[in-house]
mmCIF file of C-alpha atoms in Angstrom:
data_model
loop_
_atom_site.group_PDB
_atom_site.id
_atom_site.type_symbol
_atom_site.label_atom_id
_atom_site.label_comp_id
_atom_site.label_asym_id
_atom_site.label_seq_id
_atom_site.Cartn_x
_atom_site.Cartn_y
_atom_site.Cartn_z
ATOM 1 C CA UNK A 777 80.988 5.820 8.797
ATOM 2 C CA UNK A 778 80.754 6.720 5.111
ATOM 3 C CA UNK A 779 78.014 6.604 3.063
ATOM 4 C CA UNK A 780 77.535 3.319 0.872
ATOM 5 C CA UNK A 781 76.618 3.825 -2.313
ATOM 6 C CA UNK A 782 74.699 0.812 -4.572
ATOM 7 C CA UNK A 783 73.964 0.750 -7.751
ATOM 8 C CA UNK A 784 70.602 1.503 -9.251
ATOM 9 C CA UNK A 785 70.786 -1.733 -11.586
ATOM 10 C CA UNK A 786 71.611 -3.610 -8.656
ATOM 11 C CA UNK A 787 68.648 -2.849 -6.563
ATOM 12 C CA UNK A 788 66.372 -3.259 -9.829
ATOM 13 C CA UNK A 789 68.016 -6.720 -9.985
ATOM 14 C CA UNK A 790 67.205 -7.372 -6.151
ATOM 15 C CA UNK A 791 63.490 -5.594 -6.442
ATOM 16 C CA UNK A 792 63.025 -8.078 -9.459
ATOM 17 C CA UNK A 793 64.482 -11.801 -7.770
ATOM 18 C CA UNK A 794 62.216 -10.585 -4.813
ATOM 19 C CA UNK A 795 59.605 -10.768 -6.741
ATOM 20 C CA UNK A 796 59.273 -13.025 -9.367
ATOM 21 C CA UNK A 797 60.135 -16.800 -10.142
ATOM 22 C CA UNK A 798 63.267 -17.502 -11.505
ATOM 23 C CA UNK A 799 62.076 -20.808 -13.381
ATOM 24 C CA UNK A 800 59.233 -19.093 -14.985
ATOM 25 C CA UNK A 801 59.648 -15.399 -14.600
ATOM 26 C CA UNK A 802 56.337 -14.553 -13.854
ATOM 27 C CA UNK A 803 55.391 -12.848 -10.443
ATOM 28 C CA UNK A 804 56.058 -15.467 -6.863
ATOM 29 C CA UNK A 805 53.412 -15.895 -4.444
ATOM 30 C CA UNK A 806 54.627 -13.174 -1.828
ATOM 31 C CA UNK A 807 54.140 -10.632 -4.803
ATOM 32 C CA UNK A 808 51.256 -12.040 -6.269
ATOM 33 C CA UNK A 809 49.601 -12.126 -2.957
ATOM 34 C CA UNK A 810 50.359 -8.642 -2.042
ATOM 35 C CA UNK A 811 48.925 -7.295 -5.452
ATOM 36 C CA UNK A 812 45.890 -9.905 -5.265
ATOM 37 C CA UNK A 813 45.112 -8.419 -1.807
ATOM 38 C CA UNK A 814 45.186 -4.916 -3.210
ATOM 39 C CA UNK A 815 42.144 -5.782 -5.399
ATOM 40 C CA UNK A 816 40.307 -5.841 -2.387
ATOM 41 C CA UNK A 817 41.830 -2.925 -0.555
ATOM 42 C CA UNK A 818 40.551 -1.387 -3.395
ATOM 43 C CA UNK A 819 37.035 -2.830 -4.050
ATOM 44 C CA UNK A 820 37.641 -4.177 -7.058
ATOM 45 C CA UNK A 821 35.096 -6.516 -9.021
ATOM 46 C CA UNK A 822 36.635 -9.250 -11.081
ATOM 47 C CA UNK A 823 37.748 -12.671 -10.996
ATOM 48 C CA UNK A 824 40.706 -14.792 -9.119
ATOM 49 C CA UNK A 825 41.874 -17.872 -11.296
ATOM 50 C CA UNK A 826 43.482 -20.695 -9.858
ATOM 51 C CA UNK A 827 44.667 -23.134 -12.296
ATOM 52 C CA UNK A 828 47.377 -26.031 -11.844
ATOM 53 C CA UNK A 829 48.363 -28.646 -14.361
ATOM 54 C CA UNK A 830 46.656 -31.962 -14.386
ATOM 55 C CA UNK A 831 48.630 -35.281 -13.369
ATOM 56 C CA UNK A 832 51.645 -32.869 -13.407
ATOM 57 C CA UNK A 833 53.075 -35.724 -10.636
ATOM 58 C CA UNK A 834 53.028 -38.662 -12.684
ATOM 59 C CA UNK A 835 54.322 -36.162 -15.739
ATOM 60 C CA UNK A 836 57.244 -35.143 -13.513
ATOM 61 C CA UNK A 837 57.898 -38.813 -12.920
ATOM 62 C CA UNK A 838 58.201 -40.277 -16.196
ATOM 63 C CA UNK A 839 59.408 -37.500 -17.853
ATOM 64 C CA UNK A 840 61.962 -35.662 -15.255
ATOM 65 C CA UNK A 841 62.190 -32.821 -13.904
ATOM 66 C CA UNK A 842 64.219 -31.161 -16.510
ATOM 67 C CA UNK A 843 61.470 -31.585 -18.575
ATOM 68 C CA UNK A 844 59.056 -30.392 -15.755
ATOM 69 C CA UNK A 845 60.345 -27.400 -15.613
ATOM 70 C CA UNK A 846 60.323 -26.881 -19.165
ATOM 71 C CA UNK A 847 57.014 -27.510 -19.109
ATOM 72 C CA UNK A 848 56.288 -25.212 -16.153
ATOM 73 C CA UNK A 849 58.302 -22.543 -18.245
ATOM 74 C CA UNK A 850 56.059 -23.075 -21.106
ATOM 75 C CA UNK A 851 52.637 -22.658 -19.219
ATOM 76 C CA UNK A 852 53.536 -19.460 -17.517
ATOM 77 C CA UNK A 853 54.483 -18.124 -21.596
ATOM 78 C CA UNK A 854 50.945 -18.941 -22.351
ATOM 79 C CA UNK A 855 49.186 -17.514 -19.165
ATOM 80 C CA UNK A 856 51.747 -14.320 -19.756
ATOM 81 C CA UNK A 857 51.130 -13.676 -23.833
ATOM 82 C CA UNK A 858 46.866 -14.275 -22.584
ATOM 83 C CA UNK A 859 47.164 -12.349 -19.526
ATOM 84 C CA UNK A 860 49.872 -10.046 -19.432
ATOM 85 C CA UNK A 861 52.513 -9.818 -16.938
ATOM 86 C CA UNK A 862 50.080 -10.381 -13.467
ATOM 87 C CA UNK A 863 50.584 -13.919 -13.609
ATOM 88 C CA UNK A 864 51.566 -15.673 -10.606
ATOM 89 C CA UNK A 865 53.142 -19.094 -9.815
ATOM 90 C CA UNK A 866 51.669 -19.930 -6.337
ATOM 91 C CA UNK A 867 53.413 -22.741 -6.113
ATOM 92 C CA UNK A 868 54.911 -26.109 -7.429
ATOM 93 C CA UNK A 869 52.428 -26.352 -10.680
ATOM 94 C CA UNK A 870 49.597 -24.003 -9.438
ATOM 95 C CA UNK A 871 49.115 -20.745 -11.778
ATOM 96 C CA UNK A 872 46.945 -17.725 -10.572
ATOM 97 C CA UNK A 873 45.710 -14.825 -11.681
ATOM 98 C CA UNK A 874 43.003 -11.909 -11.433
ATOM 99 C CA UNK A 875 40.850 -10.596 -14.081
ATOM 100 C CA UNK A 876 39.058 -6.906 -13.131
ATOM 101 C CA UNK A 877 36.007 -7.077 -14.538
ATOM 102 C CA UNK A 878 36.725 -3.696 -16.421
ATOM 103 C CA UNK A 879 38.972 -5.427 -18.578
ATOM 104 C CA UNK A 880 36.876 -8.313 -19.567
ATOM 105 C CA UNK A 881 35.738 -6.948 -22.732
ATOM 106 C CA UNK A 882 34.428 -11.186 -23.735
ATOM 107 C CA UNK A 883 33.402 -13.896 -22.013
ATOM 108 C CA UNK A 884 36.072 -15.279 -19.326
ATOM 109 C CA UNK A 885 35.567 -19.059 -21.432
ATOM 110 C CA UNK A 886 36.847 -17.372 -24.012
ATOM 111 C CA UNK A 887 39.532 -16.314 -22.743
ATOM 112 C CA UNK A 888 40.134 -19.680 -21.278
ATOM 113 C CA UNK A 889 39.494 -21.377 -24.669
ATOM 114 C CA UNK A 890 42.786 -19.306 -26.198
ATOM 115 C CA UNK A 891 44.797 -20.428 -23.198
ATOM 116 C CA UNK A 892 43.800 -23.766 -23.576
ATOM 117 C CA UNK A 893 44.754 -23.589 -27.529
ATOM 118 C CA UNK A 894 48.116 -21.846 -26.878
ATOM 119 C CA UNK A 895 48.703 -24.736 -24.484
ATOM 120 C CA UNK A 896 47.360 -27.430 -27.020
ATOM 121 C CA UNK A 897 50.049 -25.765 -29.443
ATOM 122 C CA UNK A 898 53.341 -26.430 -27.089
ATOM 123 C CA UNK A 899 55.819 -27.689 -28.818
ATOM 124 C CA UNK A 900 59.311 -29.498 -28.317
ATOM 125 C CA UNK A 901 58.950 -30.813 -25.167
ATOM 126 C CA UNK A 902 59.764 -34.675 -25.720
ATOM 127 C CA UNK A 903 56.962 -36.024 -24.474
ATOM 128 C CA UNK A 904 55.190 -39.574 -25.904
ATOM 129 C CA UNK A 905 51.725 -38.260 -26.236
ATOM 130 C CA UNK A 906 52.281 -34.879 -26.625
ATOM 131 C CA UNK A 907 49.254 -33.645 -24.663
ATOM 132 C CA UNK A 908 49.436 -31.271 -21.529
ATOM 133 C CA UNK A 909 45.887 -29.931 -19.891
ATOM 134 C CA UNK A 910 45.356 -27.611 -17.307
ATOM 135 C CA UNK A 911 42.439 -27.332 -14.698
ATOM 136 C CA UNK A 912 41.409 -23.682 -13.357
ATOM 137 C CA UNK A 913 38.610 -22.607 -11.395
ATOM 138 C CA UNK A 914 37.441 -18.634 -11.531
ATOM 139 C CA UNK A 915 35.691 -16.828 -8.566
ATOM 140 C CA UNK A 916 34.009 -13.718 -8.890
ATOM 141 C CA UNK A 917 34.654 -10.908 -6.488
ATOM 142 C CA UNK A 918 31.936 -8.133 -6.709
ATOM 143 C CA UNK A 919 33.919 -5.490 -5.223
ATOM 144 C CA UNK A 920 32.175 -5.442 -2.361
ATOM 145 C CA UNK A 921 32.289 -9.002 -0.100
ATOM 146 C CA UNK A 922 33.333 -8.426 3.428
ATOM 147 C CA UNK A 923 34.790 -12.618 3.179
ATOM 148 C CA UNK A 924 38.566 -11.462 1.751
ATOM 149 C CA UNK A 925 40.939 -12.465 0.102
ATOM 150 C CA UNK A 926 41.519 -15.623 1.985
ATOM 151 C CA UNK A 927 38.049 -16.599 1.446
ATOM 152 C CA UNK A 928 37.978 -16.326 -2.406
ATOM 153 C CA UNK A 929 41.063 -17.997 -2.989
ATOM 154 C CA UNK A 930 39.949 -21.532 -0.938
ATOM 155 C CA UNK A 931 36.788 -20.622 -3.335
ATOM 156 C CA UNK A 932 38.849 -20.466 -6.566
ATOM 157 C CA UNK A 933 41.156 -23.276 -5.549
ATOM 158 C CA UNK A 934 37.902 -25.833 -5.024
ATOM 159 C CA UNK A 935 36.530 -24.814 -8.054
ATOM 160 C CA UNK A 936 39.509 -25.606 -9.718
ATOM 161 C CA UNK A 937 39.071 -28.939 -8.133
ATOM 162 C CA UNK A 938 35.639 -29.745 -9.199
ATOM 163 C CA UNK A 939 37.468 -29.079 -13.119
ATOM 164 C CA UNK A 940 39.657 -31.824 -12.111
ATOM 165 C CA UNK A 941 37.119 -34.062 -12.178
ATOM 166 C CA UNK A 942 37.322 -34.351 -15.711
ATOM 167 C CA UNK A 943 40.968 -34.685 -17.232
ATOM 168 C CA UNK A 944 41.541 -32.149 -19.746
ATOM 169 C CA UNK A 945 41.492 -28.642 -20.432
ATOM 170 C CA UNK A 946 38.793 -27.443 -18.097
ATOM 171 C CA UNK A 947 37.753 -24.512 -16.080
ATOM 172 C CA UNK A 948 34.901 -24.246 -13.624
ATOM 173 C CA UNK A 949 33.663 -20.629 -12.907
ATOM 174 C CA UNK A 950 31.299 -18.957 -10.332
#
């Protein structure tokens, strides 16, 4: 048989669908989870943020999807222009992301508290009251927990539950 040759902006193309979210661009969960689990691989101190977007079900709803997914679209821009390009959509509405700890050079609220702004400042989406919110929760990894990766995440995902206590902007960190 002879040799079949494939183009090197084809397999980019393939590498990137594999790996990222064609709504929203930013990384899937299969990537997001391999480079998450690297952190610890690696001992690497810092924080896993899970965030989703509250009453996103009831949005969805009365709004449709079209403008759903606008609205997902718009979220991961925020997260991305805060965070940079490790952003990850886990799923349906749910965000996440991991901050090293060598790259906090401020307090993670403030961090949050820009996010929350940029979100406060969407625009165009047609929607009555204008308003969108997010809930996150952030769980420290020290570098050196012998729990995993599995373990922090059901940590950062109930944290991000206790913020949804409260409707609004929120997030809960430990």
């Amino acid at each position: 048989m002879g040799q079949i040759l494939v183009d090197e902006d084809y397999l980019n193309e393939l590498k990137y669908r594999a790996e990222h979210d064609m709504l929203t661009g930013v990384l899937n969960r299969y990537a997001g989870d391999a480079s998450m689990r690297r952190v610890f691989v690696e001992h690497i101190p810092g924080y896993l943020v899970l965030m989703d977007i509250d009453l996103f079900k009831q949005f969805n709803d009365t709004y449709g999807h079209d403008t759903g997914d606008r609205v997902l679209k718009a979220i991961a821009q925020c997260l991305v222009a805060e965070i940079g390009d490790s952003v990850v959509r886990v799923g349906g509405d749910e965000f996440g992301f991991f901050i090293r700890k060598d790259e906090l050079h401020e307090d993670l609220q403030a961090i949050f508290d820009r996010i929350f702004k940029r979100i406060d400042d969407i625009q165009g989406l047609d929607i009555e009251d204008g308003k969108l919110a997010i809930s996150a929760g952030a769980a420290f990894y020290d570098g050196n927990a012998n729990d995993g990766f599995t373990s922090l995440y059901h940590k950062a995902d109930r944290l991000c539950y206790q913020s949804k206590a409260t409707v609004g902007n929120k997030v809960t960190i430990d």
